[in-house]
């Protein structure tokens, strides 16, 4: 979630009425490997969505190992690295 640490709380702040039109919003972010940043933005006039989306994410029955194994570069890993990856099991939320 490291790349989403800045925009995710902004959704809550807008929904809770803590952001006023044209206000300055400071959004700090941090992630793995001591990655950090800060964004200072001026919020626009609009605080409500234009419309509600009816989009749904397609079902995906692959785990992270299946996805990695589809990558040709994965096949170049040594036995130790490949064995480590076989212990992982994650659920991917969406395809980009």
Tab-separated table of C-alpha atoms in Angstrom:
chain	number	residue	atom	x	y	z
A	1	UNK	CA	0.000	0.000	0.000
A	2	UNK	CA	3.050	2.280	0.090
A	3	UNK	CA	2.218	4.124	-3.134
A	4	UNK	CA	-1.348	4.682	-1.927
A	5	UNK	CA	-0.470	6.175	1.464
A	6	UNK	CA	-0.958	9.695	0.071
A	7	UNK	CA	-4.231	9.495	-1.913
A	8	UNK	CA	-6.095	6.937	0.215
A	9	UNK	CA	-6.536	9.137	3.307
A	10	UNK	CA	-7.613	12.041	1.081
A	11	UNK	CA	-10.766	10.108	0.170
A	12	UNK	CA	-11.636	9.762	3.859
A	13	UNK	CA	-10.844	13.428	4.527
A	14	UNK	CA	-13.151	14.604	1.733
A	15	UNK	CA	-15.956	12.217	2.757
A	16	UNK	CA	-15.672	13.378	6.390
A	17	UNK	CA	-15.854	17.056	5.388
A	18	UNK	CA	-12.310	17.909	6.500
A	19	UNK	CA	-11.367	19.359	3.092
A	20	UNK	CA	-12.874	22.679	2.012
A	21	UNK	CA	-13.026	23.899	-1.600
A	22	UNK	CA	-9.764	25.575	-2.709
A	23	UNK	CA	-7.917	24.522	0.459
A	24	UNK	CA	-4.247	23.535	0.583
A	25	UNK	CA	-3.809	19.847	1.406
A	26	UNK	CA	-0.502	18.366	2.540
A	27	UNK	CA	-0.265	14.638	1.785
A	28	UNK	CA	2.816	12.890	3.195
A	29	UNK	CA	3.586	9.368	1.985
A	30	UNK	CA	5.983	6.634	3.017
A	31	UNK	CA	6.833	3.140	1.885
A	32	UNK	CA	9.248	0.259	1.939
A	33	UNK	CA	12.966	0.922	1.747
A	34	UNK	CA	12.604	4.204	3.632
A	35	UNK	CA	10.822	5.798	0.673
A	36	UNK	CA	9.087	9.036	1.527
A	37	UNK	CA	7.513	12.023	-0.156
A	38	UNK	CA	5.107	14.873	0.465
A	39	UNK	CA	2.618	16.536	-1.862
A	40	UNK	CA	1.156	19.968	-1.321
A	41	UNK	CA	-1.884	20.419	-3.541
A	42	UNK	CA	-4.598	22.997	-3.875
A	43	UNK	CA	-7.936	21.207	-3.840
A	44	UNK	CA	-10.425	22.292	-6.499
A	45	UNK	CA	-13.953	23.622	-6.120
A	46	UNK	CA	-15.712	20.251	-6.375
A	47	UNK	CA	-15.953	17.946	-3.361
A	48	UNK	CA	-18.624	15.556	-4.647
A	49	UNK	CA	-18.301	12.842	-7.319
A	50	UNK	CA	-19.651	13.559	-10.790
A	51	UNK	CA	-21.478	10.228	-10.744
A	52	UNK	CA	-21.421	6.812	-9.093
A	53	UNK	CA	-19.520	4.079	-10.915
A	54	UNK	CA	-21.095	0.686	-11.497
A	55	UNK	CA	-17.764	-0.876	-12.544
A	56	UNK	CA	-16.918	-4.261	-11.071
A	57	UNK	CA	-13.541	-5.951	-10.903
A	58	UNK	CA	-13.364	-9.227	-12.817
A	59	UNK	CA	-12.789	-12.396	-10.801
A	60	UNK	CA	-9.150	-13.478	-10.831
A	61	UNK	CA	-8.276	-16.925	-9.568
A	62	UNK	CA	-4.493	-16.659	-9.879
A	63	UNK	CA	-2.193	-16.212	-6.914
A	64	UNK	CA	1.023	-14.166	-6.977
A	65	UNK	CA	3.158	-17.212	-7.756
A	66	UNK	CA	1.049	-18.039	-10.830
A	67	UNK	CA	1.426	-14.475	-12.060
A	68	UNK	CA	5.178	-14.443	-11.474
A	69	UNK	CA	5.558	-17.799	-13.208
A	70	UNK	CA	3.966	-16.340	-16.337
A	71	UNK	CA	6.895	-13.906	-16.542
A	72	UNK	CA	9.725	-15.331	-18.707
A	73	UNK	CA	12.335	-13.593	-16.525
A	74	UNK	CA	11.084	-15.706	-13.576
A	75	UNK	CA	12.309	-18.871	-15.284
A	76	UNK	CA	15.900	-17.584	-15.001
A	77	UNK	CA	15.825	-17.680	-11.179
A	78	UNK	CA	17.918	-20.232	-9.400
A	79	UNK	CA	16.376	-23.129	-7.461
A	80	UNK	CA	16.743	-21.357	-4.089
A	81	UNK	CA	14.924	-18.220	-5.266
A	82	UNK	CA	12.203	-20.225	-7.006
A	83	UNK	CA	11.693	-22.321	-3.848
A	84	UNK	CA	11.283	-19.166	-1.781
A	85	UNK	CA	8.632	-17.862	-4.177
A	86	UNK	CA	6.647	-21.109	-3.961
A	87	UNK	CA	5.875	-20.389	-0.314
A	88	UNK	CA	4.104	-17.141	-1.226
A	89	UNK	CA	0.375	-16.996	-1.871
A	90	UNK	CA	-1.338	-13.671	-2.508
A	91	UNK	CA	-4.675	-12.693	-4.019
A	92	UNK	CA	-4.393	-10.129	-6.771
A	93	UNK	CA	-7.148	-7.522	-6.597
A	94	UNK	CA	-7.210	-6.171	-10.138
A	95	UNK	CA	-5.413	-6.305	-13.454
A	96	UNK	CA	-3.960	-3.076	-14.672
